[in-house]
């Protein structure tokens, strides 16, 4: 296991990336049975350094012999195992353990990662290791971890007013606060966050969402930080129900997988050596603050191809539309039902087995989509690419949308015997959702021809100099497109967004035509 | 046992034993002892500088990692070990400064080349790098020499990167690597001998046959077709796509799934004419070769022409060497 290595490569299903991979990766020559080697750390590109950190963790720190982020660069060997004929694929390209890689990417993009799993699965260990990789000492990390417990107060979490100033202060501004040190750290760890009382959770929410803490009218501005939260219970239960706003702030969810007993020997090694992984973090893979900042900038600069964005948009459009929610088209969304507190079940929406939209209680928020884009870029960057590939997006989505797409377990889709396990396997379910959406995207030929997209592009070029005849022509075309959708009968999520986009364009052109005719309405 | 290694082993006994207990669970202790006796100890005993201590630890680790992978022999010395014992004095400063890292790159490089090109090529590479090591100013230069050496040994896909690294090396080192003169970066002269002076190129000829049927270790299940994507050359049978690399130092194919969609969607290159009697015409150049009988298509890129046959899983690479 320790020597398992493979080349970084792109999957065969990837749309063509603009930049072809290098002909030869120098690192390949010097990778092998004796472990990795690389030029001096200061000469290392940051993605290479992060990959080294990943391999150090999986080889020496966390026993996680799982490769659930699978990449292939040649037809892989597959097997059908067990009564359910579960498909096992042997990846042909460098593949990764989500349990290690996702937290590492979270460190790089400074977002919020929830680690879920039973006690003793190493959730806190990996979070602590990432703190060490960010340059903190073991002692600082021990001091910095916030351990959720039922008696945790806001003061426990944020700090206390200094008693002397509390007594002498003539106004709130004069009260000095002894802020807890963890608030200033670039890696923040909240252990067992679902054991924190609800009121304290609200204070935590402010820190997590808005990067500041407030006590007695005093404000502490927190630096950008990577957050790691742990919980034993996927449902967010624990001692206290986690407030929805807090759950919603979590960007990526990673499951701690079981311990493979075939690796008990390695565990024995640890016991016998008497050392913890935290004691042996190589200095070469510790990032400076400047490097962490640069890493985040480099990831943001990774290109996201238009074709892939279209595909993501098509997938996301599948979930929000709900015809039964309203009589006005704009309000025919699941959000309308939720805001009105109407039980979703009362609408009797189970959908057909192939209906993606019927499988969720909600659509994807802007925050969720933003997180998808950020983490897809991070994964592509980690793999040494400067453009997101199809497989990067496909691999990352389940972890980003894990807590974002709320599954409707009564949907007809899950009545199909082979789909029933997806009620509990959220990662597998979301991957299947994306695959099905892509299949439909390809069947409709949206990648090759998308008239609505073309029309939006034409409009984006501006209306200056467009004459009346052209406007009339475009308006007629818009009418025709909506008429065609009308003739098709059933409205799907992607058509819902198309219709609204067509209506938007119609309004822009109508206003412009009115202006051309001497009216006062702005286009 | 006496000598320098013996005293280091004695002074670090507990530490090394703990190291073995931690990392050497799968290793037969007697195999480790034999390796130390025939390889590590002679090298350290002959060491004259202060770095002997760190060198012995690095050699110890080499045994721990090399024995399970076969890089180090359980009973007999492997060619790698023999070359290491032979070359250690020449590696001098590199083993003194960064013993663990130097041994790692040499070991990994040897293992990679032995797997890709065979043990003889790997041994030539190791001997070559050892010979040039004294002239390398620092570890980075040694790595660069290793890349260029790997290309010279036949790792054809390393060509562009090797040429980049070659340019960074000191002139004296470059001369050691290419005694007859430096290789040309010009794609059209990729099959010319480094330093070849003749400006004109000879006729097209078959320089390599790549690919092959999947049952015989090749990548293809059906006769492939050649395709050029950008300035790179590929062959695809619709299921697997490989990139073709060839030059004066060797010819190889590597998996190229990333180019599969493009290669699969493309048609034949209309500017190249092939006919079933083995005739290939690329612009004014023409070649008739019995080997190419059954030719059904071709593609050209970066000074290479790839020709496929109707009934073969091989791809034939054509190129031009310097004019006689």
mmCIF file of N, CA, C and O in Angstrom, chain A residues 241-317:
data_model
loop_
_atom_site.group_PDB
_atom_site.id
_atom_site.type_symbol
_atom_site.label_atom_id
_atom_site.label_comp_id
_atom_site.label_asym_id
_atom_site.label_seq_id
_atom_site.Cartn_x
_atom_site.Cartn_y
_atom_site.Cartn_z
ATOM 1 N N UNK A 241 -29.551 19.727 17.889
ATOM 2 C CA UNK A 241 -29.818 19.827 16.462
ATOM 3 C C UNK A 241 -28.972 20.976 15.905
ATOM 4 O O UNK A 241 -28.945 22.065 16.482
ATOM 5 N N UNK A 242 -28.281 20.725 14.819
ATOM 6 C CA UNK A 242 -27.462 21.785 14.232
ATOM 7 C C UNK A 242 -28.375 22.748 13.475
ATOM 8 O O UNK A 242 -29.220 22.316 12.688
ATOM 9 N N UNK A 243 -28.208 24.037 13.747
ATOM 10 C CA UNK A 243 -29.086 24.995 13.070
ATOM 11 C C UNK A 243 -28.809 24.963 11.571
ATOM 12 O O UNK A 243 -27.676 24.775 11.138
ATOM 13 N N UNK A 244 -29.890 25.153 10.816
ATOM 14 C CA UNK A 244 -29.793 24.953 9.372
ATOM 15 C C UNK A 244 -28.778 25.907 8.734
ATOM 16 O O UNK A 244 -28.037 25.534 7.826
ATOM 17 N N UNK A 245 -28.766 27.132 9.222
ATOM 18 C CA UNK A 245 -27.848 28.108 8.625
ATOM 19 C C UNK A 245 -26.399 27.669 8.782
ATOM 20 O O UNK A 245 -25.561 27.900 7.911
ATOM 21 N N UNK A 246 -26.115 27.007 9.905
ATOM 22 C CA UNK A 246 -24.751 26.537 10.143
ATOM 23 C C UNK A 246 -24.422 25.378 9.204
ATOM 24 O O UNK A 246 -23.352 25.326 8.597
ATOM 25 N N UNK A 247 -25.361 24.475 9.096
ATOM 26 C CA UNK A 247 -25.168 23.337 8.171
ATOM 27 C C UNK A 247 -24.978 23.832 6.746
ATOM 28 O O UNK A 247 -24.181 23.301 5.984
ATOM 29 N N UNK A 248 -25.739 24.871 6.419
ATOM 30 C CA UNK A 248 -25.683 25.389 5.060
ATOM 31 C C UNK A 248 -24.334 26.023 4.746
ATOM 32 O O UNK A 248 -23.940 26.118 3.586
ATOM 33 N N UNK A 249 -23.627 26.455 5.780
ATOM 34 C CA UNK A 249 -22.331 27.091 5.562
ATOM 35 C C UNK A 249 -21.234 26.063 5.279
ATOM 36 O O UNK A 249 -20.130 26.426 4.893
ATOM 37 N N UNK A 250 -21.513 24.807 5.523
ATOM 38 C CA UNK A 250 -20.495 23.771 5.297
ATOM 39 C C UNK A 250 -20.376 23.519 3.794
ATOM 40 O O UNK A 250 -21.367 23.312 3.105
ATOM 41 N N UNK A 251 -19.176 23.591 3.304
ATOM 42 C CA UNK A 251 -18.970 23.501 1.864
ATOM 43 C C UNK A 251 -18.775 22.075 1.371
ATOM 44 O O UNK A 251 -19.189 21.732 0.285
ATOM 45 N N UNK A 252 -18.101 21.289 2.168
ATOM 46 C CA UNK A 252 -17.788 19.948 1.677
ATOM 47 C C UNK A 252 -17.870 18.963 2.848
ATOM 48 O O UNK A 252 -17.504 19.298 3.974
ATOM 49 N N UNK A 253 -18.420 17.804 2.557
ATOM 50 C CA UNK A 253 -18.613 16.797 3.606
ATOM 51 C C UNK A 253 -17.835 15.543 3.235
ATOM 52 O O UNK A 253 -17.913 15.065 2.101
ATOM 53 N N UNK A 254 -17.074 15.048 4.184
ATOM 54 C CA UNK A 254 -16.253 13.859 3.925
ATOM 55 C C UNK A 254 -16.586 12.792 4.959
ATOM 56 O O UNK A 254 -16.622 13.076 6.154
ATOM 57 N N UNK A 255 -16.815 11.605 4.471
ATOM 58 C CA UNK A 255 -17.098 10.491 5.374
ATOM 59 C C UNK A 255 -15.818 9.764 5.742
ATOM 60 O O UNK A 255 -15.019 9.411 4.862
ATOM 61 N N UNK A 256 -15.640 9.521 7.024
ATOM 62 C CA UNK A 256 -14.517 8.673 7.454
ATOM 63 C C UNK A 256 -14.951 7.233 7.196
ATOM 64 O O UNK A 256 -15.983 6.801 7.695
ATOM 65 N N UNK A 257 -14.171 6.543 6.399
ATOM 66 C CA UNK A 257 -14.552 5.174 6.071
ATOM 67 C C UNK A 257 -14.084 4.226 7.172
ATOM 68 O O UNK A 257 -13.328 4.610 8.069
ATOM 69 N N UNK A 258 -14.531 3.002 7.092
ATOM 70 C CA UNK A 258 -14.220 2.033 8.151
ATOM 71 C C UNK A 258 -12.721 1.692 8.142
ATOM 72 O O UNK A 258 -12.024 1.988 7.159
ATOM 73 N N UNK A 259 -12.272 1.042 9.174
ATOM 74 C CA UNK A 259 -10.875 0.604 9.192
ATOM 75 C C UNK A 259 -10.778 -0.767 8.530
ATOM 76 O O UNK A 259 -11.471 -1.718 8.916
ATOM 77 N N UNK A 260 -9.919 -0.856 7.523
ATOM 78 C CA UNK A 260 -9.718 -2.118 6.825
ATOM 79 C C UNK A 260 -8.773 -2.979 7.665
ATOM 80 O O UNK A 260 -7.595 -2.637 7.852
ATOM 81 N N UNK A 261 -9.282 -4.080 8.147
ATOM 82 C CA UNK A 261 -8.509 -4.881 9.104
ATOM 83 C C UNK A 261 -7.262 -5.509 8.482
ATOM 84 O O UNK A 261 -6.395 -6.003 9.192
ATOM 85 N N UNK A 262 -7.183 -5.474 7.137
ATOM 86 C CA UNK A 262 -5.979 -5.979 6.480
ATOM 87 C C UNK A 262 -4.765 -5.094 6.801
ATOM 88 O O UNK A 262 -3.636 -5.455 6.496
ATOM 89 N N UNK A 263 -5.046 -3.926 7.339
ATOM 90 C CA UNK A 263 -3.961 -2.997 7.631
ATOM 91 C C UNK A 263 -3.694 -2.875 9.131
ATOM 92 O O UNK A 263 -3.149 -1.886 9.600
ATOM 93 N N UNK A 264 -4.101 -3.900 9.826
ATOM 94 C CA UNK A 264 -3.900 -3.923 11.275
ATOM 95 C C UNK A 264 -2.403 -3.881 11.612
ATOM 96 O O UNK A 264 -1.996 -3.333 12.640
ATOM 97 N N UNK A 265 -1.605 -4.457 10.715
ATOM 98 C CA UNK A 265 -0.157 -4.481 10.940
ATOM 99 C C UNK A 265 0.414 -3.071 11.042
ATOM 100 O O UNK A 265 1.290 -2.798 11.858
ATOM 101 N N UNK A 266 -0.098 -2.189 10.209
ATOM 102 C CA UNK A 266 0.394 -0.809 10.259
ATOM 103 C C UNK A 266 0.014 -0.151 11.571
ATOM 104 O O UNK A 266 0.755 0.663 12.117
ATOM 105 N N UNK A 267 -1.169 -0.537 12.041
ATOM 106 C CA UNK A 267 -1.614 0.004 13.326
ATOM 107 C C UNK A 267 -0.673 -0.472 14.437
ATOM 108 O O UNK A 267 -0.299 0.292 15.332
ATOM 109 N N UNK A 268 -0.286 -1.731 14.305
ATOM 110 C CA UNK A 268 0.635 -2.300 15.295
ATOM 111 C C UNK A 268 1.964 -1.553 15.266
ATOM 112 O O UNK A 268 2.550 -1.256 16.312
ATOM 113 N N UNK A 269 2.414 -1.211 14.044
ATOM 114 C CA UNK A 269 3.650 -0.428 13.921
ATOM 115 C C UNK A 269 3.569 0.853 14.726
ATOM 116 O O UNK A 269 4.506 1.241 15.414
ATOM 117 N N UNK A 270 2.424 1.505 14.594
ATOM 118 C CA UNK A 270 2.247 2.781 15.298
ATOM 119 C C UNK A 270 2.355 2.563 16.809
ATOM 120 O O UNK A 270 2.984 3.338 17.518
ATOM 121 N N UNK A 271 1.678 1.510 17.248
ATOM 122 C CA UNK A 271 1.674 1.234 18.686
ATOM 123 C C UNK A 271 3.100 0.983 19.160
ATOM 124 O O UNK A 271 3.552 1.528 20.166
ATOM 125 N N UNK A 272 3.802 0.162 18.372
ATOM 126 C CA UNK A 272 5.142 -0.235 18.810
ATOM 127 C C UNK A 272 6.147 0.912 18.723
ATOM 128 O O UNK A 272 7.068 1.009 19.532
ATOM 129 N N UNK A 273 5.976 1.762 17.730
ATOM 130 C CA UNK A 273 6.933 2.863 17.598
ATOM 131 C C UNK A 273 6.690 3.947 18.639
ATOM 132 O O UNK A 273 7.586 4.732 18.945
ATOM 133 N N UNK A 274 5.483 3.986 19.167
ATOM 134 C CA UNK A 274 5.173 4.959 20.207
ATOM 135 C C UNK A 274 5.128 6.388 19.717
ATOM 136 O O UNK A 274 5.174 7.324 20.507
ATOM 137 N N UNK A 275 5.044 6.570 18.398
ATOM 138 C CA UNK A 275 5.004 7.935 17.874
ATOM 139 C C UNK A 275 3.697 8.183 17.153
ATOM 140 O O UNK A 275 3.102 7.271 16.574
ATOM 141 N N UNK A 276 3.278 9.442 17.184
ATOM 142 C CA UNK A 276 2.053 9.819 16.484
ATOM 143 C C UNK A 276 2.439 10.511 15.181
ATOM 144 O O UNK A 276 3.506 11.133 15.104
ATOM 145 N N UNK A 277 1.565 10.443 14.172
ATOM 146 C CA UNK A 277 1.883 11.111 12.901
ATOM 147 C C UNK A 277 2.161 12.599 13.117
ATOM 148 O O UNK A 277 2.998 13.185 12.427
ATOM 149 N N UNK A 278 1.475 13.193 14.088
ATOM 150 C CA UNK A 278 1.660 14.631 14.328
ATOM 151 C C UNK A 278 3.106 14.951 14.717
ATOM 152 O O UNK A 278 3.567 16.084 14.561
ATOM 153 N N UNK A 279 3.804 13.931 15.247
ATOM 154 C CA UNK A 279 5.181 14.183 15.692
ATOM 155 C C UNK A 279 6.169 14.210 14.528
ATOM 156 O O UNK A 279 7.306 14.644 14.695
ATOM 157 N N UNK A 280 5.738 13.683 13.385
ATOM 158 C CA UNK A 280 6.700 13.446 12.302
ATOM 159 C C UNK A 280 6.382 14.186 11.015
ATOM 160 O O UNK A 280 6.749 13.733 9.934
ATOM 161 N N UNK A 281 5.670 15.290 11.093
ATOM 162 C CA UNK A 281 5.345 16.020 9.859
ATOM 163 C C UNK A 281 6.635 16.576 9.256
ATOM 164 O O UNK A 281 7.339 17.352 9.898
ATOM 165 N N UNK A 282 6.982 16.176 8.022
ATOM 166 C CA UNK A 282 8.237 16.666 7.436
ATOM 167 C C UNK A 282 8.167 18.169 7.199
ATOM 168 O O UNK A 282 7.147 18.664 6.696
ATOM 169 N N UNK A 283 9.196 18.886 7.514
ATOM 170 C CA UNK A 283 9.162 20.347 7.313
ATOM 171 C C UNK A 283 8.976 20.736 5.850
ATOM 172 O O UNK A 283 8.471 21.805 5.554
ATOM 173 N N UNK A 284 9.385 19.839 4.940
ATOM 174 C CA UNK A 284 9.282 20.173 3.502
ATOM 175 C C UNK A 284 7.842 20.375 3.046
ATOM 176 O O UNK A 284 7.598 20.990 2.023
ATOM 177 N N UNK A 285 6.892 19.816 3.785
ATOM 178 C CA UNK A 285 5.507 19.939 3.317
ATOM 179 C C UNK A 285 4.702 20.902 4.184
ATOM 180 O O UNK A 285 3.478 20.933 4.102
ATOM 181 N N UNK A 286 5.376 21.641 5.004
ATOM 182 C CA UNK A 286 4.685 22.662 5.798
ATOM 183 C C UNK A 286 4.611 23.947 4.968
ATOM 184 O O UNK A 286 5.610 24.396 4.419
ATOM 185 N N UNK A 287 3.420 24.507 4.881
ATOM 186 C CA UNK A 287 3.206 25.690 4.052
ATOM 187 C C UNK A 287 3.343 26.965 4.880
ATOM 188 O O UNK A 287 2.869 27.027 6.012
ATOM 189 N N UNK A 288 3.983 27.936 4.273
ATOM 190 C CA UNK A 288 4.021 29.243 4.925
ATOM 191 C C UNK A 288 2.693 29.950 4.644
ATOM 192 O O UNK A 288 1.933 29.540 3.752
ATOM 193 N N UNK A 289 2.469 31.020 5.379
ATOM 194 C CA UNK A 289 1.234 31.762 5.155
ATOM 195 C C UNK A 289 1.186 32.318 3.735
ATOM 196 O O UNK A 289 0.146 32.294 3.079
ATOM 197 N N UNK A 290 2.332 32.792 3.271
ATOM 198 C CA UNK A 290 2.383 33.342 1.910
ATOM 199 C C UNK A 290 2.062 32.255 0.884
ATOM 200 O O UNK A 290 1.371 32.495 -0.110
ATOM 201 N N UNK A 291 2.554 31.060 1.154
ATOM 202 C CA UNK A 291 2.274 29.958 0.223
ATOM 203 C C UNK A 291 0.792 29.599 0.229
ATOM 204 O O UNK A 291 0.205 29.311 -0.815
ATOM 205 N N UNK A 292 0.193 29.609 1.411
ATOM 206 C CA UNK A 292 -1.236 29.305 1.485
ATOM 207 C C UNK A 292 -2.043 30.349 0.711
ATOM 208 O O UNK A 292 -2.988 30.011 -0.008
ATOM 209 N N UNK A 293 -1.637 31.589 0.837
ATOM 210 C CA UNK A 293 -2.341 32.647 0.109
ATOM 211 C C UNK A 293 -2.164 32.466 -1.401
ATOM 212 O O UNK A 293 -3.105 32.590 -2.173
ATOM 213 N N UNK A 294 -0.935 32.167 -1.785
ATOM 214 C CA UNK A 294 -0.648 32.009 -3.223
ATOM 215 C C UNK A 294 -1.390 30.808 -3.796
ATOM 216 O O UNK A 294 -1.909 30.839 -4.907
ATOM 217 N N UNK A 295 -1.454 29.765 -2.988
ATOM 218 C CA UNK A 295 -2.142 28.547 -3.429
ATOM 219 C C UNK A 295 -3.612 28.857 -3.735
ATOM 220 O O UNK A 295 -4.150 28.443 -4.757
ATOM 221 N N UNK A 296 -4.226 29.609 -2.856
ATOM 222 C CA UNK A 296 -5.641 29.939 -3.052
ATOM 223 C C UNK A 296 -5.815 30.776 -4.314
ATOM 224 O O UNK A 296 -6.752 30.572 -5.084
ATOM 225 N N UNK A 297 -4.866 31.678 -4.555
ATOM 226 C CA UNK A 297 -4.944 32.517 -5.766
ATOM 227 C C UNK A 297 -4.755 31.667 -7.023
ATOM 228 O O UNK A 297 -5.456 31.834 -8.012
ATOM 229 N N UNK A 298 -3.807 30.756 -6.957
ATOM 230 C CA UNK A 298 -3.552 29.905 -8.138
ATOM 231 C C UNK A 298 -4.783 29.070 -8.466
ATOM 232 O O UNK A 298 -5.106 28.851 -9.626
ATOM 233 N N UNK A 299 -5.446 28.602 -7.432
ATOM 234 C CA UNK A 299 -6.636 27.767 -7.668
ATOM 235 C C UNK A 299 -7.748 28.595 -8.297
ATOM 236 O O UNK A 299 -8.417 28.152 -9.237
ATOM 237 N N UNK A 300 -7.914 29.806 -7.812
ATOM 238 C CA UNK A 300 -8.955 30.653 -8.405
ATOM 239 C C UNK A 300 -8.668 30.929 -9.870
ATOM 240 O O UNK A 300 -9.578 31.150 -10.660
ATOM 241 N N UNK A 301 -7.384 30.900 -10.244
ATOM 242 C CA UNK A 301 -7.014 31.218 -11.631
ATOM 243 C C UNK A 301 -7.202 30.032 -12.579
ATOM 244 O O UNK A 301 -7.073 30.187 -13.798
ATOM 245 N N UNK A 302 -7.520 28.864 -12.050
ATOM 246 C CA UNK A 302 -7.725 27.690 -12.927
ATOM 247 C C UNK A 302 -8.953 27.946 -13.809
ATOM 248 O O UNK A 302 -9.980 28.432 -13.331
ATOM 249 N N UNK A 303 -8.821 27.626 -15.082
ATOM 250 C CA UNK A 303 -9.914 27.907 -16.029
ATOM 251 C C UNK A 303 -11.037 26.885 -15.893
ATOM 252 O O UNK A 303 -10.784 25.705 -15.632
ATOM 253 N N UNK A 304 -12.243 27.355 -16.058
ATOM 254 C CA UNK A 304 -13.413 26.467 -16.057
ATOM 255 C C UNK A 304 -14.029 26.569 -17.453
ATOM 256 O O UNK A 304 -14.649 27.568 -17.789
ATOM 257 N N UNK A 305 -13.883 25.557 -18.289
ATOM 258 C CA UNK A 305 -14.315 25.674 -19.688
ATOM 259 C C UNK A 305 -15.822 25.921 -19.808
ATOM 260 O O UNK A 305 -16.610 25.390 -19.023
ATOM 261 N N UNK A 306 -16.186 26.708 -20.796
ATOM 262 C CA UNK A 306 -17.601 27.022 -21.009
ATOM 263 C C UNK A 306 -18.440 25.761 -21.192
ATOM 264 O O UNK A 306 -19.553 25.668 -20.687
ATOM 265 N N UNK A 307 -17.886 24.817 -21.938
ATOM 266 C CA UNK A 307 -18.661 23.598 -22.220
ATOM 267 C C UNK A 307 -19.004 22.853 -20.924
ATOM 268 O O UNK A 307 -20.096 22.304 -20.775
ATOM 269 N N UNK A 308 -18.064 22.868 -19.998
ATOM 270 C CA UNK A 308 -18.294 22.179 -18.725
ATOM 271 C C UNK A 308 -19.275 22.967 -17.856
ATOM 272 O O UNK A 308 -20.091 22.397 -17.139
ATOM 273 N N UNK A 309 -19.185 24.269 -17.967
ATOM 274 C CA UNK A 309 -20.105 25.123 -17.224
ATOM 275 C C UNK A 309 -21.540 24.884 -17.695
ATOM 276 O O UNK A 309 -22.480 24.835 -16.887
ATOM 277 N N UNK A 310 -21.697 24.717 -18.988
ATOM 278 C CA UNK A 310 -23.023 24.429 -19.541
ATOM 279 C C UNK A 310 -23.565 23.127 -18.964
ATOM 280 O O UNK A 310 -24.723 23.001 -18.616
ATOM 281 N N UNK A 311 -22.681 22.170 -18.868
ATOM 282 C CA UNK A 311 -23.074 20.856 -18.361
ATOM 283 C C UNK A 311 -23.479 20.956 -16.887
ATOM 284 O O UNK A 311 -24.474 20.378 -16.456
ATOM 285 N N UNK A 312 -22.699 21.706 -16.128
ATOM 286 C CA UNK A 312 -23.017 21.900 -14.712
ATOM 287 C C UNK A 312 -24.355 22.634 -14.571
ATOM 288 O O UNK A 312 -25.185 22.279 -13.724
ATOM 289 N N UNK A 313 -24.556 23.632 -15.424
ATOM 290 C CA UNK A 313 -25.805 24.384 -15.381
ATOM 291 C C UNK A 313 -27.000 23.492 -15.683
ATOM 292 O O UNK A 313 -28.042 23.578 -15.027
ATOM 293 N N UNK A 314 -26.840 22.620 -16.650
ATOM 294 C CA UNK A 314 -27.919 21.702 -17.021
ATOM 295 C C UNK A 314 -28.248 20.779 -15.851
ATOM 296 O O UNK A 314 -29.414 20.539 -15.521
ATOM 297 N N UNK A 315 -27.208 20.287 -15.201
ATOM 298 C CA UNK A 315 -27.389 19.405 -14.035
ATOM 299 C C UNK A 315 -28.115 20.158 -12.911
ATOM 300 O O UNK A 315 -29.110 19.691 -12.363
ATOM 301 N N UNK A 316 -27.631 21.362 -12.611
ATOM 302 C CA UNK A 316 -28.198 22.125 -11.496
ATOM 303 C C UNK A 316 -29.651 22.502 -11.767
ATOM 304 O O UNK A 316 -30.467 22.570 -10.849
ATOM 305 N N UNK A 317 -29.969 22.726 -13.061
ATOM 306 C CA UNK A 317 -31.327 23.146 -13.409
ATOM 307 C C UNK A 317 -32.349 22.042 -13.152
ATOM 308 O O UNK A 317 -33.554 22.297 -13.103
#
